[in-house]
Amino acid sequence: MDTTFLYIKEAMDFLENNPNVEKALKNLVHSLIDLKRVSFKSTEFSTEHSLLRDSSLIIPGQLDQFHLNFDNLVVCKVLGDVASSIMNEQIPKEPIEALSFANRFALEIRKPKTNYYWYNSLELKFESYIVIFLHQILNLDFIAFYNSLTDEKKAEDPNLKSLDLCMSNVIPYLNNDNSKIYSFLQKLLQDDGARDAVQHSLVEFGRKNSKKAASFYVYCKDNGAIAQTGFLVHLLLGLYETNPDFYFEEAINLFDQNPKEAICTIAWLEYTKAEHISRAFTFVEDKKLSDINQLRHLPAFYCRLIQNKNTPQEILNACFKAIQKLTLQEDQQLRSDLVFRTGLIKGFDKEKYELLPSFLSWGEPGVIRSYFDHFNSPDYLFELIQNSYLTHGLATNIKLVEDAVFVQHSKNPGAVEAHILAMLSDDRPIIRFGGLQVLICKGCGVYPVAFLSLDEKQQLTVVNFLLTLPINIEELLPLCLVLRNSPFEKVQQDLTQQLNDLVWAYDEHVLLMMKPLLDLSVATDKKLYDEVEASYLKYAAEKELRMGIREFDPWENELPYVELFFRLEHEMDAEAMEKASSKSVFTQIAKSISVIRGSAFNSEHNHQISPLNTVGVSRLVDQRYSINPDKVEWEFKMSTSVNH
């Protein structure tokens, strides 16, 4: 069923001849407003979906859902009828009042939560339809109306705030002649604020109204558009979809008259034929471009060819080689675009990973942060992490990849957790430390890992590594405590021993952390808790005994000397200040103000004193470091050594 029309009158005739379609669309629009959602399940609206699925009135979505196509004049006509019914008024004849009608309707359907814009671009599409309605049905000269508006008027009137954005939806439906449209768009291209909207409107012009756009293209070529930046490019991008062979040749031939615009066009065409892709690639390579303004379009060209399903394999391979060659360019704009677009390529993990050294050769390690976002697997990311720790050891900056790990975990949680487990149970200490850094680099908390899925040797490696580290005990102890349920007796024994040793590092806090995590009604949990508690009681008794030995207590032995030092310092400072200020002119004209530090404040107009709130965070510190720092640091370096 053909439902693509360029005139509202045609849409009205179609609805009149197809009342079932009009009824289905009205039901969907009312449901959209009532449910405040833009998508529909085909199972819930099976009647409407069956009737409309072979038309352009709806757009298929994911998970058996579909959307109304508000780019279609038929759908917009039904939306306009529903809006008139809800607002109890017809679309006004004056343009600003009509746009106000659209804004008031949008506000009405947002109620009661008027700040919740649930409908995405529906309001903008409805405003565009109203402008088209005024132009085609009520004979509004849109170009004259737009030209009559001053910048101040557009800035002050809220009903005009989206007018520039509507332009791309309106231009294809204008009845004006080519010369008037060309002069209008040519003038707007000089306006930085409207340039993007104009360029988008040219693309849509070619797509939606190919017959008129074709004659418009010829007119523009004959009247100097070839020399203008961004004019013919965007018109060709839309027209290519309607006649690929002809407009591809036009893009190629444009090179002789405007090379920069030709390369831009060739780079951004949505190629549908393999022969066009092969010829475009060969054409660009044969030109051996050296002008930086032309070279800056090549990252988009190569990356778009890689993502195009019609690209032959030999061209794919050549594109990756061409990207590597581009990394030798020193232009910062080109480099930024190159690494950005390469990172956006979905899949091709091996090829992208092989390009990474070329990007890192720029001396900017920050390129890694989002480079792995579109990899299909985290394998290469973790290969990079392991190689970094083997090469740079403790100097490796895990923050460079923490975003990449997070993104990969959101896509492939099982694979990321498997890699973390493999690193934590690795035989090489520095790899285990790298695994720990990945484990705790999550923005809030740690990544979940299943230690019980490891074999006996791996579980022993994990428990004897993590619980001996002098850091992050708050995160590591709960993770390791699950190994109390290990089927291996040796693992349970080592876990108990490590927990007993932690008492000497963290005092009673070990018991306080363990208790909420254990079920003391379970015999094995009760036994583990009792053993650690017994170690704590033994530790507490020895601590009390040691605290009773005062002969070597620095507080007792050195306090008088410390107090004497500060007293003498205070006296000397007072004498120096008195001597310096005795003949000072400044002290004669200044006054003394006592500054008192406290925990409250008052404002200029409110004399009530308000206490300050305390905000802070505390971390447990391994107290063994204070007793024998050399020993702790040595053990830590040995446990994370690259060569150990």
PDB file of C-alpha atoms in Angstrom, residues 170-264:
ATOM      1  CA  VAL A 170       9.493  21.540   5.516  1.00  0.00           C
ATOM      2  CA  ILE A 171      11.801  22.247   2.526  1.00  0.00           C
ATOM      3  CA  PRO A 172      10.903  19.055   0.570  1.00  0.00           C
ATOM      4  CA  TYR A 173       7.208  20.046   0.598  1.00  0.00           C
ATOM      5  CA  LEU A 174       7.522  23.670  -0.569  1.00  0.00           C
ATOM      6  CA  ASN A 175       5.787  24.711  -3.784  1.00  0.00           C
ATOM      7  CA  ASN A 176       8.177  27.624  -4.477  1.00  0.00           C
ATOM      8  CA  ASP A 177      10.256  27.645  -7.656  1.00  0.00           C
ATOM      9  CA  ASN A 178      13.917  26.575  -7.689  1.00  0.00           C
ATOM     10  CA  SER A 179      15.350  30.085  -7.798  1.00  0.00           C
ATOM     11  CA  LYS A 180      13.483  31.195  -4.671  1.00  0.00           C
ATOM     12  CA  ILE A 181      14.407  28.069  -2.691  1.00  0.00           C
ATOM     13  CA  TYR A 182      18.027  28.339  -3.831  1.00  0.00           C
ATOM     14  CA  SER A 183      18.330  31.998  -2.810  1.00  0.00           C
ATOM     15  CA  PHE A 184      16.698  31.223   0.528  1.00  0.00           C
ATOM     16  CA  LEU A 185      18.991  28.288   1.382  1.00  0.00           C
ATOM     17  CA  GLN A 186      22.068  30.074   0.050  1.00  0.00           C
ATOM     18  CA  LYS A 187      21.404  32.969   2.404  1.00  0.00           C
ATOM     19  CA  LEU A 188      20.823  30.689   5.393  1.00  0.00           C
ATOM     20  CA  LEU A 189      24.085  28.819   4.771  1.00  0.00           C
ATOM     21  CA  GLN A 190      25.908  31.995   5.752  1.00  0.00           C
ATOM     22  CA  ASP A 191      24.226  31.863   9.176  1.00  0.00           C
ATOM     23  CA  ASP A 192      26.214  29.692  11.601  1.00  0.00           C
ATOM     24  CA  GLY A 193      23.100  29.011  13.667  1.00  0.00           C
ATOM     25  CA  ALA A 194      21.055  27.716  10.736  1.00  0.00           C
ATOM     26  CA  ARG A 195      23.786  25.998   8.695  1.00  0.00           C
ATOM     27  CA  ASP A 196      23.269  22.487  10.122  1.00  0.00           C
ATOM     28  CA  ALA A 197      19.504  22.696   9.607  1.00  0.00           C
ATOM     29  CA  VAL A 198      19.982  23.827   5.982  1.00  0.00           C
ATOM     30  CA  GLN A 199      22.407  21.030   5.191  1.00  0.00           C
ATOM     31  CA  HIS A 200      20.061  18.456   6.713  1.00  0.00           C
ATOM     32  CA  SER A 201      17.152  19.910   4.738  1.00  0.00           C
ATOM     33  CA  LEU A 202      19.110  19.456   1.502  1.00  0.00           C
ATOM     34  CA  VAL A 203      19.620  15.763   2.285  1.00  0.00           C
ATOM     35  CA  GLU A 204      15.932  15.317   3.101  1.00  0.00           C
ATOM     36  CA  PHE A 205      14.985  17.240  -0.039  1.00  0.00           C
ATOM     37  CA  GLY A 206      16.795  14.673  -2.184  1.00  0.00           C
ATOM     38  CA  ARG A 207      15.310  11.731  -0.294  1.00  0.00           C
ATOM     39  CA  LYS A 208      11.671  12.826   0.002  1.00  0.00           C
ATOM     40  CA  ASN A 209      11.066  14.790  -3.193  1.00  0.00           C
ATOM     41  CA  SER A 210      13.494  13.302  -5.689  1.00  0.00           C
ATOM     42  CA  LYS A 211      11.760  14.615  -8.812  1.00  0.00           C
ATOM     43  CA  LYS A 212      11.823  18.248  -7.759  1.00  0.00           C
ATOM     44  CA  ALA A 213      15.233  17.831  -6.092  1.00  0.00           C
ATOM     45  CA  ALA A 214      16.683  16.564  -9.380  1.00  0.00           C
ATOM     46  CA  SER A 215      15.640  19.742 -11.224  1.00  0.00           C
ATOM     47  CA  PHE A 216      16.776  21.795  -8.237  1.00  0.00           C
ATOM     48  CA  TYR A 217      20.200  20.100  -8.441  1.00  0.00           C
ATOM     49  CA  VAL A 218      20.578  21.080 -12.112  1.00  0.00           C
ATOM     50  CA  TYR A 219      19.543  24.654 -11.320  1.00  0.00           C
ATOM     51  CA  CYS A 220      22.040  24.885  -8.444  1.00  0.00           C
ATOM     52  CA  LYS A 221      24.908  23.554 -10.580  1.00  0.00           C
ATOM     53  CA  ASP A 222      24.188  26.133 -13.234  1.00  0.00           C
ATOM     54  CA  ASN A 223      24.040  28.983 -10.728  1.00  0.00           C
ATOM     55  CA  GLY A 224      27.289  28.675  -8.812  1.00  0.00           C
ATOM     56  CA  ALA A 225      26.489  26.083  -6.125  1.00  0.00           C
ATOM     57  CA  ILE A 226      29.566  24.048  -7.118  1.00  0.00           C
ATOM     58  CA  ALA A 227      31.828  26.614  -5.461  1.00  0.00           C
ATOM     59  CA  GLN A 228      29.785  26.736  -2.244  1.00  0.00           C
ATOM     60  CA  THR A 229      30.838  24.666   0.742  1.00  0.00           C
ATOM     61  CA  GLY A 230      28.315  22.049   1.789  1.00  0.00           C
ATOM     62  CA  PHE A 231      25.590  22.797  -0.743  1.00  0.00           C
ATOM     63  CA  LEU A 232      25.794  20.226  -3.533  1.00  0.00           C
ATOM     64  CA  VAL A 233      27.365  17.718  -1.137  1.00  0.00           C
ATOM     65  CA  HIS A 234      24.237  17.322   0.966  1.00  0.00           C
ATOM     66  CA  LEU A 235      21.882  17.466  -1.998  1.00  0.00           C
ATOM     67  CA  LEU A 236      23.839  14.637  -3.643  1.00  0.00           C
ATOM     68  CA  LEU A 237      23.731  12.567  -0.435  1.00  0.00           C
ATOM     69  CA  GLY A 238      19.941  12.562  -0.582  1.00  0.00           C
ATOM     70  CA  LEU A 239      19.649  12.159  -4.350  1.00  0.00           C
ATOM     71  CA  TYR A 240      22.091   9.218  -4.476  1.00  0.00           C
ATOM     72  CA  GLU A 241      19.482   6.984  -2.816  1.00  0.00           C
ATOM     73  CA  THR A 242      17.030   7.670  -5.681  1.00  0.00           C
ATOM     74  CA  ASN A 243      19.438   7.143  -8.613  1.00  0.00           C
ATOM     75  CA  PRO A 244      22.768   5.705  -7.388  1.00  0.00           C
ATOM     76  CA  ASP A 245      24.509   5.274 -10.754  1.00  0.00           C
ATOM     77  CA  PHE A 246      23.851   8.791 -12.042  1.00  0.00           C
ATOM     78  CA  TYR A 247      24.628  10.677  -8.858  1.00  0.00           C
ATOM     79  CA  PHE A 248      27.730   8.618  -8.116  1.00  0.00           C
ATOM     80  CA  GLU A 249      29.113   9.770 -11.469  1.00  0.00           C
ATOM     81  CA  GLU A 250      28.141  13.332 -10.551  1.00  0.00           C
ATOM     82  CA  ALA A 251      30.164  13.054  -7.325  1.00  0.00           C
ATOM     83  CA  ILE A 252      33.196  11.701  -9.200  1.00  0.00           C
ATOM     84  CA  ASN A 253      33.000  14.418 -11.851  1.00  0.00           C
ATOM     85  CA  LEU A 254      32.726  17.108  -9.193  1.00  0.00           C
ATOM     86  CA  PHE A 255      36.395  16.516  -8.300  1.00  0.00           C
ATOM     87  CA  ASP A 256      37.642  18.425 -11.345  1.00  0.00           C
ATOM     88  CA  GLN A 257      35.784  21.573 -10.288  1.00  0.00           C
ATOM     89  CA  ASN A 258      35.848  21.377  -6.470  1.00  0.00           C
ATOM     90  CA  PRO A 259      38.102  18.580  -5.101  1.00  0.00           C
ATOM     91  CA  LYS A 260      37.303  19.203  -1.448  1.00  0.00           C
ATOM     92  CA  GLU A 261      33.535  19.004  -1.958  1.00  0.00           C
ATOM     93  CA  ALA A 262      33.939  15.935  -4.180  1.00  0.00           C
ATOM     94  CA  ILE A 263      35.973  14.050  -1.561  1.00  0.00           C
ATOM     95  CA  CYS A 264      33.449  15.033   1.111  1.00  0.00           C
TER      96      CYS A 264
END
